């Protein structure tokens, strides 16, 4: 079954904690965006704040940041299940993958809409999950780019064991499109937080992927 993962993107520790508390009532896994204001223009909470979060929920970290070894060490200290990064943000993607492994986390590879699967296949072959962006990295609420969906099957040809998800522009209608195209999970932000209640938004997306 296709998993619906609520996303959080905020520059406020208090807002992040409040959203985690809300999601704990119905979600099992959360996707937290980390933006540094360099790789993408906006800025969110970072490792220091994430380390202070109090939650029993599992979460993945989507690192939209310029990477170095120290940053991976800091995010590796969090309770994240997976660290998802863009190889183009690292001076040495192979080393970054090794560092993530040593921290005990799963390795995630993120692809912007313009990123080629072929160009990243050596890293995808080593990863645990792939995150296909259907919007430009950094901002919630953008238009869904259906043209990225063929990447799902392309990635699974490279690594059939890879868990592949779609992030960006996910709502009722696009969630089912991703599911039909073979996605294992979808990440939703705006469709959750701008629904009548976050739980209503979550279950509407669950229904959408189930019917597909």
GROMACS .gro file of N, CA and C in nm, residues 27-184:
model
  474
   27UNK      N    1  -0.061   0.978   1.242
   27UNK     CA    2   0.047   0.942   1.150
   27UNK      C    3   0.150   0.853   1.220
   28UNK      N    4   0.225   0.780   1.138
   28UNK     CA    5   0.331   0.695   1.192
   28UNK      C    6   0.470   0.746   1.156
   29UNK      N    7   0.479   0.817   1.045
   29UNK     CA    8   0.606   0.867   0.996
   29UNK      C    9   0.587   1.008   0.942
   30UNK      N   10   0.684   1.095   0.970
   30UNK     CA   11   0.677   1.236   0.930
   30UNK      C   12   0.802   1.271   0.849
   31UNK      N   13   0.784   1.366   0.759
   31UNK     CA   14   0.892   1.414   0.671
   31UNK      C   15   0.921   1.559   0.710
   32UNK      N   16   1.040   1.586   0.760
   32UNK     CA   17   1.076   1.721   0.803
   32UNK      C   18   1.176   1.781   0.704
   33UNK      N   19   1.139   1.895   0.646
   33UNK     CA   20   1.227   1.966   0.553
   33UNK      C   21   1.328   2.050   0.631
   34UNK      N   22   1.452   2.045   0.586
   34UNK     CA   23   1.559   2.126   0.644
   34UNK      C   24   1.618   2.212   0.532
   35UNK      N   25   1.604   2.344   0.543
   35UNK     CA   26   1.651   2.438   0.441
   35UNK      C   27   1.750   2.535   0.504
   36UNK      N   28   1.859   2.563   0.433
   36UNK     CA   29   1.966   2.644   0.493
   36UNK      C   30   1.975   2.786   0.439
   37UNK      N   31   1.885   2.824   0.345
   37UNK     CA   32   1.894   2.958   0.288
   37UNK      C   33   2.004   2.973   0.186
   38UNK      N   34   2.074   2.865   0.154
   38UNK     CA   35   2.182   2.869   0.053
   38UNK      C   36   2.148   2.781  -0.067
   39UNK      N   37   2.128   2.652  -0.043
   39UNK     CA   38   2.087   2.566  -0.154
   39UNK      C   39   1.947   2.603  -0.203
   40UNK      N   40   1.861   2.637  -0.111
   40UNK     CA   41   1.729   2.693  -0.144
   40UNK      C   42   1.716   2.825  -0.067
   41UNK      N   43   1.632   2.917  -0.115
   41UNK     CA   44   1.629   3.051  -0.055
   41UNK      C   45   1.573   3.056   0.087
   42UNK      N   46   1.482   2.965   0.121
   42UNK     CA   47   1.418   2.976   0.251
   42UNK      C   48   1.499   2.905   0.360
   43UNK      N   49   1.460   2.931   0.484
   43UNK     CA   50   1.534   2.885   0.600
   43UNK      C   51   1.438   2.819   0.699
   44UNK      N   52   1.478   2.703   0.751
   44UNK     CA   53   1.396   2.632   0.849
   44UNK      C   54   1.478   2.605   0.975
   45UNK      N   55   1.420   2.531   1.065
   45UNK     CA   56   1.497   2.486   1.181
   45UNK      C   57   1.609   2.394   1.134
   46UNK      N   58   1.712   2.382   1.217
   46UNK     CA   59   1.827   2.299   1.184
   46UNK      C   60   1.850   2.191   1.288
   47UNK      N   61   1.970   2.135   1.286
   47UNK     CA   62   2.001   2.020   1.371
   47UNK      C   63   1.984   2.052   1.520
   48UNK      N   64   2.026   2.169   1.563
   48UNK     CA   65   2.019   2.203   1.706
   48UNK      C   66   1.875   2.198   1.757
   49UNK      N   67   1.782   2.251   1.675
   49UNK     CA   68   1.641   2.251   1.716
   49UNK      C   69   1.581   2.111   1.705
   50UNK      N   70   1.617   2.039   1.599
   50UNK     CA   71   1.561   1.905   1.580
   50UNK      C   72   1.601   1.813   1.696
   51UNK      N   73   1.721   1.829   1.745
   51UNK     CA   74   1.767   1.749   1.859
   51UNK      C   75   1.683   1.772   1.985
   52UNK      N   76   1.617   1.887   1.993
   52UNK     CA   77   1.537   1.921   2.112
   52UNK      C   78   1.391   1.878   2.100
   53UNK      N   79   1.350   1.832   1.983
   53UNK     CA   80   1.210   1.793   1.963
   53UNK      C   81   1.174   1.674   2.052
   54UNK      N   82   1.052   1.677   2.102
   54UNK     CA   83   1.003   1.568   2.186
   54UNK      C   84   0.886   1.501   2.113
   55UNK      N   85   0.910   1.380   2.064
   55UNK     CA   86   0.806   1.307   1.992
   55UNK      C   87   0.840   1.159   1.988
   56UNK      N   88   0.736   1.078   1.985
   56UNK     CA   89   0.755   0.934   1.964
   56UNK      C   90   0.740   0.896   1.818
   57UNK      N   91   0.706   0.994   1.735
   57UNK     CA   92   0.692   0.969   1.593
   57UNK      C   93   0.828   0.945   1.527
   58UNK      N   94   0.831   0.855   1.432
   58UNK     CA   95   0.949   0.842   1.348
   58UNK      C   96   0.947   0.955   1.245
   59UNK      N   97   1.064   0.999   1.203
   59UNK     CA   98   1.071   1.103   1.101
   59UNK      C   99   1.195   1.086   1.014
   60UNK      N  100   1.180   1.130   0.889
   60UNK     CA  101   1.293   1.142   0.796
   60UNK      C  102   1.328   1.289   0.783
   61UNK      N  103   1.454   1.317   0.754
   61UNK     CA  104   1.498   1.454   0.731
   61UNK      C  105   1.535   1.472   0.585
   62UNK      N  106   1.472   1.572   0.522
   62UNK     CA  107   1.498   1.606   0.382
   62UNK      C  108   1.593   1.726   0.383
   63UNK      N  109   1.719   1.700   0.355
   63UNK     CA  110   1.824   1.800   0.372
   63UNK      C  111   1.842   1.883   0.244
   64UNK      N  112   1.778   1.998   0.241
   64UNK     CA  113   1.794   2.092   0.130
   64UNK      C  114   1.900   2.194   0.170
   65UNK      N  115   2.023   2.144   0.186
   65UNK     CA  116   2.131   2.225   0.240
   65UNK      C  117   2.262   2.194   0.168
   66UNK      N  118   2.354   2.291   0.172
   66UNK     CA  119   2.490   2.268   0.125
   66UNK      C  120   2.561   2.183   0.230
   67UNK      N  121   2.612   2.070   0.188
   67UNK     CA  122   2.660   1.971   0.284
   67UNK      C  123   2.811   1.975   0.305
   68UNK      N  124   2.849   1.943   0.429
   68UNK     CA  125   2.986   1.910   0.460
   68UNK      C  126   2.982   1.800   0.567
   69UNK      N  127   3.096   1.746   0.602
   69UNK     CA  128   3.101   1.635   0.696
   69UNK      C  129   3.043   1.667   0.832
   70UNK      N  130   3.066   1.787   0.880
   70UNK     CA  131   3.018   1.825   1.013
   70UNK      C  132   2.865   1.827   1.017
   71UNK      N  133   2.802   1.872   0.911
   71UNK     CA  134   2.656   1.877   0.909
   71UNK      C  135   2.596   1.737   0.914
   72UNK      N  136   2.654   1.645   0.839
   72UNK     CA  137   2.604   1.507   0.842
   72UNK      C  138   2.620   1.449   0.982
   73UNK      N  139   2.732   1.481   1.046
   73UNK     CA  140   2.752   1.435   1.185
   73UNK      C  141   2.642   1.488   1.276
   74UNK      N  142   2.609   1.617   1.264
   74UNK     CA  143   2.507   1.676   1.350
   74UNK      C  144   2.369   1.616   1.324
   75UNK      N  145   2.330   1.602   1.198
   75UNK     CA  146   2.198   1.545   1.168
   75UNK      C  147   2.195   1.395   1.198
   76UNK      N  148   2.312   1.333   1.193
   76UNK     CA  149   2.320   1.193   1.230
   76UNK      C  150   2.295   1.168   1.377
   77UNK      N  151   2.304   1.270   1.459
   77UNK     CA  152   2.279   1.258   1.603
   77UNK      C  153   2.130   1.264   1.636
   78UNK      N  154   2.048   1.303   1.540
   78UNK     CA  155   1.904   1.312   1.564
   78UNK      C  156   1.842   1.173   1.562
   79UNK      N  157   1.711   1.166   1.589
   79UNK     CA  158   1.639   1.040   1.587
   79UNK      C  159   1.585   1.006   1.447
   80UNK      N  160   1.628   1.077   1.347
   80UNK     CA  161   1.579   1.053   1.211
   80UNK      C  162   1.603   0.908   1.169
   81UNK      N  163   1.508   0.853   1.096
   81UNK     CA  164   1.524   0.719   1.040
   81UNK      C  165   1.606   0.724   0.911
   82UNK      N  166   1.592   0.831   0.835
   82UNK     CA  167   1.664   0.845   0.709
   82UNK      C  168   1.708   0.990   0.691
   83UNK      N  169   1.823   1.007   0.628
   83UNK     CA  170   1.872   1.139   0.586
   83UNK      C  171   1.869   1.140   0.434
   84UNK      N  172   1.790   1.232   0.379
   84UNK     CA  173   1.770   1.241   0.235
   84UNK      C  174   1.847   1.363   0.184
   85UNK      N  175   1.938   1.342   0.090
   85UNK     CA  176   2.020   1.454   0.042
   85UNK      C  177   2.029   1.454  -0.110
   86UNK      N  178   2.072   1.567  -0.165
   86UNK     CA  179   2.095   1.583  -0.308
   86UNK      C  180   2.245   1.565  -0.334
   87UNK      N  181   2.284   1.468  -0.413
   87UNK     CA  182   2.428   1.451  -0.439
   87UNK      C  183   2.498   1.579  -0.486
   88UNK      N  184   2.427   1.665  -0.559
   88UNK     CA  185   2.489   1.789  -0.610
   88UNK      C  186   2.521   1.888  -0.499
   89UNK      N  187   2.469   1.867  -0.378
   89UNK     CA  188   2.499   1.958  -0.267
   89UNK      C  189   2.621   1.914  -0.187
   90UNK      N  190   2.677   1.800  -0.221
   90UNK     CA  191   2.790   1.745  -0.145
   90UNK      C  192   2.917   1.749  -0.229
   91UNK      N  193   3.030   1.789  -0.170
   91UNK     CA  194   3.155   1.784  -0.245
   91UNK      C  195   3.201   1.642  -0.273
   92UNK      N  196   3.149   1.545  -0.195
   92UNK     CA  197   3.187   1.405  -0.210
   92UNK      C  198   3.067   1.317  -0.173
   93UNK      N  199   2.975   1.294  -0.268
   93UNK     CA  200   2.855   1.216  -0.236
   93UNK      C  201   2.883   1.077  -0.181
   94UNK      N  202   2.989   1.012  -0.228
   94UNK     CA  203   3.022   0.878  -0.178
   94UNK      C  204   3.054   0.884  -0.029
   95UNK      N  205   3.131   0.987   0.009
   95UNK     CA  206   3.164   1.005   0.150
   95UNK      C  207   3.040   1.037   0.233
   96UNK      N  208   2.950   1.117   0.177
   96UNK     CA  209   2.826   1.150   0.246
   96UNK      C  210   2.743   1.025   0.271
   97UNK      N  211   2.734   0.939   0.172
   97UNK     CA  212   2.661   0.813   0.187
   97UNK      C  213   2.723   0.729   0.299
   98UNK      N  214   2.855   0.721   0.300
   98UNK     CA  215   2.925   0.644   0.404
   98UNK      C  216   2.900   0.702   0.543
   99UNK      N  217   2.903   0.836   0.553
   99UNK     CA  218   2.879   0.901   0.682
   99UNK      C  219   2.737   0.874   0.733
  100UNK      N  220   2.641   0.880   0.641
  100UNK     CA  221   2.502   0.852   0.681
  100UNK      C  222   2.490   0.708   0.730
  101UNK      N  223   2.551   0.616   0.660
  101UNK     CA  224   2.550   0.475   0.702
  101UNK      C  225   2.611   0.459   0.842
  102UNK      N  226   2.723   0.525   0.864
  102UNK     CA  227   2.790   0.514   0.994
  102UNK      C  228   2.706   0.571   1.106
  103UNK      N  229   2.619   0.666   1.074
  103UNK     CA  230   2.533   0.725   1.178
  103UNK      C  231   2.414   0.636   1.211
  104UNK      N  232   2.400   0.526   1.136
  104UNK     CA  233   2.290   0.433   1.163
  104UNK      C  234   2.160   0.470   1.094
  105UNK      N  235   2.166   0.566   1.001
  105UNK     CA  236   2.045   0.609   0.929
  105UNK      C  237   2.038   0.543   0.791
  106UNK      N  238   1.917   0.541   0.737
  106UNK     CA  239   1.900   0.502   0.598
  106UNK      C  240   1.943   0.617   0.508
  107UNK      N  241   1.988   0.581   0.389
  107UNK     CA  242   2.035   0.680   0.291
  107UNK      C  243   1.924   0.709   0.191
  108UNK      N  244   1.890   0.838   0.178
  108UNK     CA  245   1.793   0.880   0.079
  108UNK      C  246   1.857   0.972  -0.024
  109UNK      N  247   1.823   0.953  -0.149
  109UNK     CA  248   1.871   1.039  -0.258
  109UNK      C  249   1.753   1.118  -0.312
  110UNK      N  250   1.767   1.251  -0.316
  110UNK     CA  251   1.662   1.339  -0.366
  110UNK      C  252   1.696   1.385  -0.507
  111UNK      N  253   1.592   1.398  -0.590
  111UNK     CA  254   1.609   1.443  -0.728
  111UNK      C  255   1.515   1.559  -0.754
  112UNK      N  256   1.571   1.673  -0.793
  112UNK     CA  257   1.491   1.786  -0.840
  112UNK      C  258   1.428   1.750  -0.975
  113UNK      N  259   1.326   1.824  -1.019
  113UNK     CA  260   1.265   1.794  -1.148
  113UNK      C  261   1.364   1.788  -1.265
  114UNK      N  262   1.467   1.871  -1.261
  114UNK     CA  263   1.564   1.874  -1.371
  114UNK      C  264   1.674   1.769  -1.358
  115UNK      N  265   1.682   1.700  -1.244
  115UNK     CA  266   1.790   1.603  -1.222
  115UNK      C  267   1.765   1.475  -1.301
  116UNK      N  268   1.869   1.426  -1.365
  116UNK     CA  269   1.860   1.305  -1.446
  116UNK      C  270   1.882   1.180  -1.360
  117UNK      N  271   1.796   1.082  -1.378
  117UNK     CA  272   1.814   0.954  -1.310
  117UNK      C  273   1.946   0.890  -1.352
  118UNK      N  274   1.974   0.895  -1.479
  118UNK     CA  275   2.097   0.835  -1.533
  118UNK      C  276   2.221   0.894  -1.469
  119UNK      N  277   2.222   1.025  -1.447
  119UNK     CA  278   2.339   1.091  -1.390
  119UNK      C  279   2.360   1.053  -1.243
  120UNK      N  280   2.254   1.006  -1.177
  120UNK     CA  281   2.263   0.976  -1.034
  120UNK      C  282   2.258   0.826  -1.005
  121UNK      N  283   2.267   0.743  -1.109
  121UNK     CA  284   2.243   0.600  -1.089
  121UNK      C  285   2.344   0.535  -0.996
  122UNK      N  286   2.469   0.583  -0.993
  122UNK     CA  287   2.567   0.521  -0.903
  122UNK      C  288   2.531   0.544  -0.757
  123UNK      N  289   2.466   0.655  -0.727
  123UNK     CA  290   2.424   0.683  -0.589
  123UNK      C  291   2.291   0.614  -0.558
  124UNK      N  292   2.201   0.611  -0.654
  124UNK     CA  293   2.073   0.543  -0.635
  124UNK      C  294   2.095   0.394  -0.610
  125UNK      N  295   2.197   0.337  -0.671
  125UNK     CA  296   2.226   0.195  -0.653
  125UNK      C  297   2.267   0.163  -0.509
  126UNK      N  298   2.314   0.265  -0.436
  126UNK     CA  299   2.361   0.244  -0.299
  126UNK      C  300   2.259   0.287  -0.193
  127UNK      N  301   2.150   0.348  -0.237
  127UNK     CA  302   2.056   0.410  -0.143
  127UNK      C  303   1.951   0.313  -0.092
  128UNK      N  304   1.878   0.359   0.010
  128UNK     CA  305   1.764   0.285   0.064
  128UNK      C  306   1.633   0.341   0.011
  129UNK      N  307   1.632   0.471  -0.017
  129UNK     CA  308   1.511   0.533  -0.071
  129UNK      C  309   1.547   0.646  -0.164
  130UNK      N  310   1.454   0.677  -0.253
  130UNK     CA  311   1.469   0.790  -0.345
  130UNK      C  312   1.348   0.880  -0.330
  131UNK      N  313   1.373   1.009  -0.334
  131UNK     CA  314   1.266   1.109  -0.324
  131UNK      C  315   1.266   1.192  -0.451
  132UNK      N  316   1.160   1.177  -0.529
  132UNK     CA  317   1.146   1.252  -0.653
  132UNK      C  318   1.066   1.378  -0.626
  133UNK      N  319   1.127   1.495  -0.652
  133UNK     CA  320   1.058   1.621  -0.633
  133UNK      C  321   0.975   1.652  -0.757
  134UNK      N  322   0.846   1.678  -0.735
  134UNK     CA  323   0.757   1.715  -0.844
  134UNK      C  324   0.738   1.866  -0.850
  135UNK      N  325   0.819   1.937  -0.773
  135UNK     CA  326   0.822   2.084  -0.771
  135UNK      C  327   0.968   2.124  -0.751
  136UNK      N  328   0.999   2.251  -0.763
  136UNK     CA  329   1.132   2.299  -0.731
  136UNK      C  330   1.154   2.291  -0.581
  137UNK      N  331   1.272   2.251  -0.540
  137UNK     CA  332   1.301   2.235  -0.398
  137UNK      C  333   1.284   2.365  -0.321
  138UNK      N  334   1.232   2.353  -0.200
  138UNK     CA  335   1.237   2.466  -0.108
  138UNK      C  336   1.106   2.523  -0.062
  139UNK      N  337   1.001   2.520  -0.144
  139UNK     CA  338   0.878   2.587  -0.105
  139UNK      C  339   0.757   2.495  -0.123
  140UNK      N  340   0.668   2.497  -0.025
  140UNK     CA  341   0.545   2.421  -0.034
  140UNK      C  342   0.443   2.496  -0.119
  141UNK      N  343   0.341   2.421  -0.169
  141UNK     CA  344   0.229   2.483  -0.238
  141UNK      C  345   0.248   2.508  -0.387
  142UNK      N  346   0.352   2.449  -0.448
  142UNK     CA  347   0.376   2.469  -0.591
  142UNK      C  348   0.292   2.373  -0.676
  143UNK      N  349   0.287   2.402  -0.806
  143UNK     CA  350   0.215   2.319  -0.902
  143UNK      C  351   0.287   2.187  -0.924
  144UNK      N  352   0.213   2.079  -0.923
  144UNK     CA  353   0.265   1.944  -0.945
  144UNK      C  354   0.312   1.926  -1.089
  145UNK      N  355   0.434   1.874  -1.107
  145UNK     CA  356   0.489   1.849  -1.240
  145UNK      C  357   0.482   1.699  -1.270
  146UNK      N  358   0.378   1.659  -1.341
  146UNK     CA  359   0.355   1.517  -1.368
  146UNK      C  360   0.466   1.456  -1.455
  147UNK      N  361   0.541   1.539  -1.523
  147UNK     CA  362   0.648   1.489  -1.609
  147UNK      C  363   0.759   1.415  -1.536
  148UNK      N  364   0.764   1.428  -1.403
  148UNK     CA  365   0.869   1.358  -1.328
  148UNK      C  366   0.832   1.213  -1.299
  149UNK      N  367   0.706   1.175  -1.316
  149UNK     CA  368   0.660   1.043  -1.273
  149UNK      C  369   0.729   0.926  -1.342
  150UNK      N  370   0.769   0.936  -1.469
  150UNK     CA  371   0.842   0.824  -1.530
  150UNK      C  372   0.973   0.791  -1.458
  151UNK      N  373   1.024   0.884  -1.378
  151UNK     CA  374   1.148   0.857  -1.304
  151UNK      C  375   1.130   0.742  -1.205
  152UNK      N  376   1.006   0.719  -1.161
  152UNK     CA  377   0.982   0.612  -1.063
  152UNK      C  378   1.026   0.478  -1.121
  153UNK      N  379   0.977   0.445  -1.240
  153UNK     CA  380   1.013   0.317  -1.301
  153UNK      C  381   1.161   0.314  -1.342
  154UNK      N  382   1.214   0.428  -1.383
  154UNK     CA  383   1.356   0.434  -1.421
  154UNK      C  384   1.445   0.402  -1.301
  155UNK      N  385   1.408   0.456  -1.185
  155UNK     CA  386   1.487   0.432  -1.063
  155UNK      C  387   1.475   0.286  -1.021
  156UNK      N  388   1.356   0.230  -1.031
  156UNK     CA  389   1.336   0.091  -0.987
  156UNK      C  390   1.406  -0.008  -1.080
  157UNK      N  391   1.432   0.032  -1.203
  157UNK     CA  392   1.513  -0.051  -1.293
  157UNK      C  393   1.658  -0.057  -1.245
  158UNK      N  394   1.706   0.054  -1.191
  158UNK     CA  395   1.843   0.061  -1.140
  158UNK      C  396   1.857  -0.017  -1.010
  159UNK      N  397   1.757   0.000  -0.921
  159UNK     CA  398   1.761  -0.063  -0.790
  159UNK      C  399   1.620  -0.106  -0.751
  160UNK      N  400   1.583  -0.230  -0.785
  160UNK     CA  401   1.446  -0.275  -0.760
  160UNK      C  402   1.404  -0.275  -0.613
  161UNK      N  403   1.502  -0.277  -0.523
  161UNK     CA  404   1.470  -0.279  -0.380
  161UNK      C  405   1.447  -0.140  -0.323
  162UNK      N  406   1.474  -0.038  -0.403
  162UNK     CA  407   1.464   0.099  -0.355
  162UNK      C  408   1.319   0.138  -0.328
  163UNK      N  409   1.296   0.203  -0.215
  163UNK     CA  410   1.165   0.261  -0.184
  163UNK      C  411   1.162   0.400  -0.247
  164UNK      N  412   1.063   0.425  -0.333
  164UNK     CA  413   1.062   0.548  -0.412
  164UNK      C  414   0.937   0.629  -0.380
  165UNK      N  415   0.957   0.758  -0.350
  165UNK     CA  416   0.846   0.846  -0.317
  165UNK      C  417   0.845   0.972  -0.400
  166UNK      N  418   0.731   1.042  -0.393
  166UNK     CA  419   0.713   1.168  -0.466
  166UNK      C  420   0.676   1.276  -0.365
  167UNK      N  421   0.737   1.392  -0.379
  167UNK     CA  422   0.718   1.504  -0.287
  167UNK      C  423   0.694   1.631  -0.368
  168UNK      N  424   0.596   1.710  -0.325
  168UNK     CA  425   0.571   1.839  -0.390
  168UNK      C  426   0.445   1.838  -0.472
  169UNK      N  427   0.353   1.927  -0.439
  169UNK     CA  428   0.228   1.937  -0.514
  169UNK      C  429   0.134   1.820  -0.491
  170UNK      N  430   0.157   1.744  -0.383
  170UNK     CA  431   0.073   1.627  -0.356
  170UNK      C  432  -0.059   1.671  -0.293
  171UNK      N  433  -0.167   1.632  -0.357
  171UNK     CA  434  -0.303   1.658  -0.308
  171UNK      C  435  -0.393   1.549  -0.363
  172UNK      N  436  -0.522   1.554  -0.332
  172UNK     CA  437  -0.614   1.457  -0.389
  172UNK      C  438  -0.611   1.472  -0.541
  173UNK      N  439  -0.585   1.365  -0.610
  173UNK     CA  440  -0.570   1.368  -0.756
  173UNK      C  441  -0.426   1.345  -0.798
  174UNK      N  442  -0.333   1.421  -0.744
  174UNK     CA  443  -0.192   1.399  -0.778
  174UNK      C  444  -0.134   1.284  -0.695
  175UNK      N  445  -0.185   1.264  -0.575
  175UNK     CA  446  -0.140   1.150  -0.493
  175UNK      C  447  -0.170   1.019  -0.566
  176UNK      N  448  -0.289   1.008  -0.622
  176UNK     CA  449  -0.325   0.885  -0.694
  176UNK      C  450  -0.245   0.872  -0.823
  177UNK      N  451  -0.211   0.983  -0.888
  177UNK     CA  452  -0.126   0.977  -1.007
  177UNK      C  453   0.011   0.917  -0.972
  178UNK      N  454   0.067   0.961  -0.861
  178UNK     CA  455   0.196   0.908  -0.816
  178UNK      C  456   0.184   0.760  -0.782
  179UNK      N  457   0.074   0.723  -0.717
  179UNK     CA  458   0.053   0.583  -0.679
  179UNK      C  459   0.042   0.494  -0.802
  180UNK      N  460  -0.037   0.536  -0.901
  180UNK     CA  461  -0.054   0.459  -1.024
  180UNK      C  462   0.079   0.443  -1.098
  181UNK      N  463   0.166   0.543  -1.083
  181UNK     CA  464   0.295   0.540  -1.151
  181UNK      C  465   0.398   0.454  -1.079
  182UNK      N  466   0.360   0.399  -0.963
  182UNK     CA  467   0.449   0.307  -0.893
  182UNK      C  468   0.514   0.359  -0.768
  183UNK      N  469   0.477   0.479  -0.722
  183UNK     CA  470   0.536   0.534  -0.600
  183UNK      C  471   0.502   0.446  -0.479
  184UNK      N  472   0.598   0.433  -0.389
  184UNK     CA  473   0.576   0.361  -0.263
  184UNK      C  474   0.523   0.453  -0.153
   0.00000   0.00000   0.00000
